[in-house]
Coordinates of C-alpha atoms in Angstrom, one line a residue:
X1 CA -3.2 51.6 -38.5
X2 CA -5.0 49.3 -36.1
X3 CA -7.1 46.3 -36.3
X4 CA -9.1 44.2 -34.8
X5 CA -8.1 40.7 -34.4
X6 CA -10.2 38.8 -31.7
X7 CA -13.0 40.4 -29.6
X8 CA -15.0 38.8 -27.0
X9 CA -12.7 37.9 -24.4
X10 CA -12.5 37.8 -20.5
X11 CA -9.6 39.5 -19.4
X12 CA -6.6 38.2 -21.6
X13 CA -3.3 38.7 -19.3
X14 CA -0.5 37.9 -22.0
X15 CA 0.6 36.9 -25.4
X16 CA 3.0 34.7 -27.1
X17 CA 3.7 33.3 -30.6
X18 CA 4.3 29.8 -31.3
X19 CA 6.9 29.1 -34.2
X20 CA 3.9 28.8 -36.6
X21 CA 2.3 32.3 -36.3
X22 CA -0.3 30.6 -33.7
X23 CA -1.2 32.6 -31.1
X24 CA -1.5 31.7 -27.4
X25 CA -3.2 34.1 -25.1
X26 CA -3.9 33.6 -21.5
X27 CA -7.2 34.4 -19.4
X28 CA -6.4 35.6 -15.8
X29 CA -10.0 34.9 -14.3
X30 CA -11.1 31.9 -16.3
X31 CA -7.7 30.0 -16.2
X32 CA -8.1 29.6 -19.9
X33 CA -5.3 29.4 -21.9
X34 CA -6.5 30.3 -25.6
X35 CA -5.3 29.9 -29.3
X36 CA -6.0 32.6 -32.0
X37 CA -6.1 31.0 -35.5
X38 CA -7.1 32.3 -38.8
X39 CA -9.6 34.8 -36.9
X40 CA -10.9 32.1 -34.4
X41 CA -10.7 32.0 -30.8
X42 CA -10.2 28.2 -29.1
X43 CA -9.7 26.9 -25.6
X44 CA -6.9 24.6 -25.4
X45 CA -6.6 24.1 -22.0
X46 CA -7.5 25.4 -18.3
X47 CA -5.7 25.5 -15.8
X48 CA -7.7 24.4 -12.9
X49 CA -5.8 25.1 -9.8
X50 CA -5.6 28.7 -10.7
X51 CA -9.1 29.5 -10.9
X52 CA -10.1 30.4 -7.4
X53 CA -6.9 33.1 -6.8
X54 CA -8.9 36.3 -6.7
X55 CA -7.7 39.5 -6.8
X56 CA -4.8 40.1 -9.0
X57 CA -4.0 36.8 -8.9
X58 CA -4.8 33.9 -11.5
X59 CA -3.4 32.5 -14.8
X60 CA -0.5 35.2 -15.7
X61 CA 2.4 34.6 -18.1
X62 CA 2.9 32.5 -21.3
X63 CA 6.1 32.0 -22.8
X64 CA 7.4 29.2 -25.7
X65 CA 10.6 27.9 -25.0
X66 CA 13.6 28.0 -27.8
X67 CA 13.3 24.1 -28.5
X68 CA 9.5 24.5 -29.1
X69 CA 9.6 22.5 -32.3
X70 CA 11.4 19.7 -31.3
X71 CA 9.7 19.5 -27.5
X72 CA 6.1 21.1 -27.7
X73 CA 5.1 22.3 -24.8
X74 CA 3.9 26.0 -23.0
X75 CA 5.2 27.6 -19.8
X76 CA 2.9 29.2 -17.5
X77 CA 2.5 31.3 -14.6
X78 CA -0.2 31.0 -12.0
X79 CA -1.5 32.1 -9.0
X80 CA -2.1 28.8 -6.9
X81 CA -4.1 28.5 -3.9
X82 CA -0.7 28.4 -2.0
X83 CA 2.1 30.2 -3.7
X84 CA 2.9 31.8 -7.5
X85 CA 3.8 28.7 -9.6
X86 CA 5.9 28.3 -13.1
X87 CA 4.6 24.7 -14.9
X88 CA 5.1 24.0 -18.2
X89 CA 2.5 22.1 -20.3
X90 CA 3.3 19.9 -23.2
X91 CA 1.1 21.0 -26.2
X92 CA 0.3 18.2 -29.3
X93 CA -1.3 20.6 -31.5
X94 CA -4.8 20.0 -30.5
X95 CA -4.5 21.1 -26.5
X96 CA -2.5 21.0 -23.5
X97 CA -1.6 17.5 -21.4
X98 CA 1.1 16.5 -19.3
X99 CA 1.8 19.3 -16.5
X100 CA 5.2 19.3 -14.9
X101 CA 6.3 22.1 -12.1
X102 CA 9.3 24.3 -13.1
X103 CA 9.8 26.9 -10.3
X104 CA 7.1 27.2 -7.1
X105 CA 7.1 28.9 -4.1
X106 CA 7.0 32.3 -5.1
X107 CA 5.0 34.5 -2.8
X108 CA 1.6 35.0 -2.9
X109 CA -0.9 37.5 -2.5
X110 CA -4.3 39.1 -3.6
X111 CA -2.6 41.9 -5.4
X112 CA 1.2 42.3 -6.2
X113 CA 2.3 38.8 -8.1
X114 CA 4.0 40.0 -10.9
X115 CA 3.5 37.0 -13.5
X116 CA 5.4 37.9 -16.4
X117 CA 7.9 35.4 -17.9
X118 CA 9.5 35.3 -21.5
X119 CA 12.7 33.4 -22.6
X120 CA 16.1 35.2 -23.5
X121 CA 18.4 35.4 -25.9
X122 CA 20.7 33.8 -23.8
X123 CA 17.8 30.7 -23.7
X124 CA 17.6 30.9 -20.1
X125 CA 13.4 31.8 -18.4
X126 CA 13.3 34.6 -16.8
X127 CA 10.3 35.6 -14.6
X128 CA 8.8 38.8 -12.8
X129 CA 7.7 38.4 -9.0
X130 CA 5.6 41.3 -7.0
X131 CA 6.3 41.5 -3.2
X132 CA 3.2 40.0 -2.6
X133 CA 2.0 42.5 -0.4
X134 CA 5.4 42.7 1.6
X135 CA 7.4 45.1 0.6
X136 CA 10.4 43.9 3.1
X137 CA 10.5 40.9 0.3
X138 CA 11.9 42.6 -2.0
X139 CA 15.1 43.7 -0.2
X140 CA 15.6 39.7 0.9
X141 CA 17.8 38.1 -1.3
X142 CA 16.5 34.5 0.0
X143 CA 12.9 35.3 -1.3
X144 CA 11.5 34.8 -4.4
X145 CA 9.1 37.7 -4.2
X146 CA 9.9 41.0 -6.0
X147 CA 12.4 39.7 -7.8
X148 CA 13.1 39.3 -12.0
X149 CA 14.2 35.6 -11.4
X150 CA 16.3 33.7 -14.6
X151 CA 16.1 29.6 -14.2
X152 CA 16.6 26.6 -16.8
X153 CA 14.1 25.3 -18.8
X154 CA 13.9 22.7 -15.4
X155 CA 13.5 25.3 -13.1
X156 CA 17.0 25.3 -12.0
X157 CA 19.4 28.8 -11.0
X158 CA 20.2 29.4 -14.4
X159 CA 24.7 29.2 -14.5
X160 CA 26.2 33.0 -13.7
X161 CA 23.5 34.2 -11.6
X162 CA 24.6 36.7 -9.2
X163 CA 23.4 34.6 -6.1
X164 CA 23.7 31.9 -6.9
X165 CA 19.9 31.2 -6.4
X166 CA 17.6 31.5 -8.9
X167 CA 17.4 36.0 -8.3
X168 CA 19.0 37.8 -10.9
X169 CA 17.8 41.5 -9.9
X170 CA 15.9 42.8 -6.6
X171 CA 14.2 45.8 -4.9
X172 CA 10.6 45.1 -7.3
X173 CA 7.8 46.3 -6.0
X174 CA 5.7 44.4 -8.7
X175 CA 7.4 43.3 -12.7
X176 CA 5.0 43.3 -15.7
X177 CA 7.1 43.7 -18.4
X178 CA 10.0 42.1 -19.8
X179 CA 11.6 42.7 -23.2
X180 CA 15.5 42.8 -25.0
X181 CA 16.8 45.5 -27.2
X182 CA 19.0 44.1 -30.0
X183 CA 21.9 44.3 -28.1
X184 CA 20.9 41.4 -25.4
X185 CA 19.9 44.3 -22.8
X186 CA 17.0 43.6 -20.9
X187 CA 14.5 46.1 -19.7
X188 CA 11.4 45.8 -17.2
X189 CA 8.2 47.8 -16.9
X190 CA 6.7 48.0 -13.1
X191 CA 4.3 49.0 -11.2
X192 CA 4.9 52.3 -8.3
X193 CA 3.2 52.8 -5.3
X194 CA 0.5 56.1 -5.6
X195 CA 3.4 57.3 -8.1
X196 CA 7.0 56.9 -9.9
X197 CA 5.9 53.8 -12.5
X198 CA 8.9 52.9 -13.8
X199 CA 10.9 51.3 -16.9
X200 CA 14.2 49.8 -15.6
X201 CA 17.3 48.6 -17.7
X202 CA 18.3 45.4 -15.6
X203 CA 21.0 44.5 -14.6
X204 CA 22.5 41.1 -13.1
X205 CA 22.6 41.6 -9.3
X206 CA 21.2 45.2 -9.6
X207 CA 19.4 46.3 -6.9
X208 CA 16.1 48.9 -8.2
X209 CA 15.5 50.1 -4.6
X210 CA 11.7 49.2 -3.7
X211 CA 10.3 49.9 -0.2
X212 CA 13.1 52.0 0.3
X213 CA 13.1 54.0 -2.7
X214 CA 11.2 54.7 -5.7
X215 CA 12.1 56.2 -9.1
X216 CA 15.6 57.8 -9.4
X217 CA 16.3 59.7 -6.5
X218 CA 20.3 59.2 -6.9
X219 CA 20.5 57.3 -4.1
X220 CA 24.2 55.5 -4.4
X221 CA 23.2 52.4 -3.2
X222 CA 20.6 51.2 -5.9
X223 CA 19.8 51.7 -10.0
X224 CA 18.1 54.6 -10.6
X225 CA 14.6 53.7 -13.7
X226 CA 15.6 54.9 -16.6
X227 CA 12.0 56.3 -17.1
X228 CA 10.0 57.5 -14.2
X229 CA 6.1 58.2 -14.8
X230 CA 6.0 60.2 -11.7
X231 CA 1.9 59.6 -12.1
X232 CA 0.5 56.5 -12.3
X233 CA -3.2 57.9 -13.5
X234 CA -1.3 58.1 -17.2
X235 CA 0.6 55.0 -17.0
X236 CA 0.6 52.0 -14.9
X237 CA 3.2 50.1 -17.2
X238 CA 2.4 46.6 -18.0
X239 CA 3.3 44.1 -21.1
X240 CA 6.4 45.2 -22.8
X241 CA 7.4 44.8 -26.7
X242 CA 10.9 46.1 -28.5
X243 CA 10.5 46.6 -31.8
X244 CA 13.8 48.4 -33.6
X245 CA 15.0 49.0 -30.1
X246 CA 11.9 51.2 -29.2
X247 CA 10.3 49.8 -26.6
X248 CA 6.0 49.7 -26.6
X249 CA 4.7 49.5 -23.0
X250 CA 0.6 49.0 -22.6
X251 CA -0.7 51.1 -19.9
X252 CA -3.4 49.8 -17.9
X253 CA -4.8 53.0 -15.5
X254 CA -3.2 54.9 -18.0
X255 CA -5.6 53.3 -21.3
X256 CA -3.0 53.7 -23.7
X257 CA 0.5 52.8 -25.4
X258 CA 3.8 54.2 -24.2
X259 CA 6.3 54.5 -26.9
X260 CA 10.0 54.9 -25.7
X261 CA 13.2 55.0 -27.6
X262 CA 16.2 53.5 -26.9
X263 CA 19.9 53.8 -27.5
X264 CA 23.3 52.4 -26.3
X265 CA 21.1 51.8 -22.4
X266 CA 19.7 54.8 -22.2
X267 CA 16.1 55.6 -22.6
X268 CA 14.5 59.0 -24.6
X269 CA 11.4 60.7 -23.6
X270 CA 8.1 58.6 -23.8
X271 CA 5.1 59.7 -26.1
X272 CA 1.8 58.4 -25.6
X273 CA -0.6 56.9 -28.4
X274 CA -4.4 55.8 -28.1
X275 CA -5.3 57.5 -25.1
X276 CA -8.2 56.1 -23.9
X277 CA -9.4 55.0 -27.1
X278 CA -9.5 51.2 -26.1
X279 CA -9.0 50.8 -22.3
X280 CA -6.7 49.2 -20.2
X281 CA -4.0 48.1 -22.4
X282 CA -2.7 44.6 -20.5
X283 CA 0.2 42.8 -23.0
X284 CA 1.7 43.9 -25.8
X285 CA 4.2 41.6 -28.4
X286 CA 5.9 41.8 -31.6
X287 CA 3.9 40.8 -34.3
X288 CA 5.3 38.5 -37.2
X289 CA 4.7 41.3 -39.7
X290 CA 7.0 44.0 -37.5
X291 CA 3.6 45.1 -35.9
X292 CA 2.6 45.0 -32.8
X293 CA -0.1 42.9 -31.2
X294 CA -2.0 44.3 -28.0
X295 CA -4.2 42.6 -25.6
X296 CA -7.1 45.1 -23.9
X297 CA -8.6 44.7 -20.5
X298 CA -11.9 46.5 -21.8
X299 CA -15.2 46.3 -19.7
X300 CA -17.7 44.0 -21.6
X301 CA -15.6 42.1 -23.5
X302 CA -11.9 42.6 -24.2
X303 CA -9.6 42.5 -27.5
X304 CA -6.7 41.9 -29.3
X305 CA -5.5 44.7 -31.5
X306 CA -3.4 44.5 -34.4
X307 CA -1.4 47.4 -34.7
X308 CA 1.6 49.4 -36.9
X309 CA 2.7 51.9 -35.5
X310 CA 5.2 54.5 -38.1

């Protein structure tokens, strides 16, 4: 069953659910960061250094840390006029104030700047980076770009990273999704090149082989995706829920949900639902109801969907 939940919006780039049931969305072109309550649509905030990016760029990710309740406040991902930027925002219930920078420096560019970020279970953020248009960034372990990144809640190279920098994993080409299964294991959706969109189980240190390589050609010297799309006219993987350890990917040139089983690190075949029936499929999250809630990137006004899926 699916329903509608908001309408009318610009183009909503993620999702997240404050302790309450609020919930935040994001608006990559206005800069907007919105609240959905009780079927009503507000502007809390705008975040005005992220509103002449262009391109792909813009205000991306939204995540709520652990100690929400006690400290109020939102983490955010931009596109600034110089760099990729994670702030957070403290939030008193009626909008956002005080702004204080978390991680910056991440390359920019007008397409490939990743933007997701969601905390762990382990409490730690962890953020997606595209290689900003430079594919050789993703092989350099000193840059920030195509990387899936894990910091404090300061910003800070969270304790057991592999190099002992702020990268966790390397060889992205551009991260979208980010999502645990109930065992801790964290998977990421991302973007190909003309083909081979993948969905990769992550791994501290691991090494997912973009420019060099793409997919899983068995090449010894990087991780193999666990699912390869080899077109990217039926996928384009972005926002990424697990629900019951099956993973729900929205596609974007694709226009509909991906629907992937897992077990024990290992992924099944993917089936396909909606296809086409409501656009570009941007974010998708776990509802507080077991659902799942789904952001579209439709043209003349986008949604978000309500949706249980059997």
């Amino acid at each position: 069953m699916t329903a509608e939940s908001a309408a009318g919006l610009g183009v909503p780039w993620a999702m997240a659910l404050l302790p309450d049931g609020t919930l935040i969305i994001t608006e990559r072109d206005t800069a907007e960061v919105k609240r959905l309550v009780d079927g009503r649509v507000e502007v809390i905030g705008v975040v005005e250094d992220a509103l002449s990016s262009g391109g792909e760029g813009g205000l991306l990710g939204v995540a709520v840390p652990p100690d929400f309740s006690d400290v109020p406040r939102l983490y955010l991902y931009y596109t600034s006029p110089t760099d990729n930027r994670v702030v957070s925002m403290s939030y008193d219930g009626n909008g956002l104030g005080e702004t204080a920078a978390v991680l910056t420096g991440i390359p920019r560019a007008n397409i490939h700047n990743g933007g997701r970020i969601k905390f762990g279970p382990d409490g730690y953020l962890y953020i997606g980076t595209g290689d900003a248009s430079n594919a050789s960034l993703a092989q350099d372990p000193a840059s920030l770009g195509g990387k899936i990144l894990r910091v404090t809640a300061d910003g800070a190279p969270a304790p057991g990273n592999p190099f002992d920098s702020a990268v966790y994993s390397l060889g992205h080409r551009n991260v979208q999704g980010l999502a645990w299964d109930s065992t801790g294991r964290l998977w990421a959706s991302e973007f190909g090149p003309d083909r081979d969109d993948e969905l990769n189980l992550i791994v501290p240190g691991g090494n997912y082989g973009w420019p060099l390589v793409t997919g899983a050609p068995g090449e010894e010297r990087f991780l193999d995706a666990r699912v390869v799309w080899p077109s990217t006219a039926t996928s384009s993987p972005s926002g990424m829920a697990i629900v019951g350890d099956v993973a729900y990917i929205g596609g974007l040139r694709g226009e509909r949900l991906w629907r992937v089983p897992l077990a024990d690190g290992s992924a099944g075949e993917p089936a396909s639902f909606f296809d086409g029936a409501y656009g570009r499929l941007r974010d998708t999250i776990a509802g507080e109801d077991g659902g799942l809630l789904i952001a579209t990137n439709e043209t003349g006004g986008s949604r978000i969907l309500r949706v249980e899926m059997q």
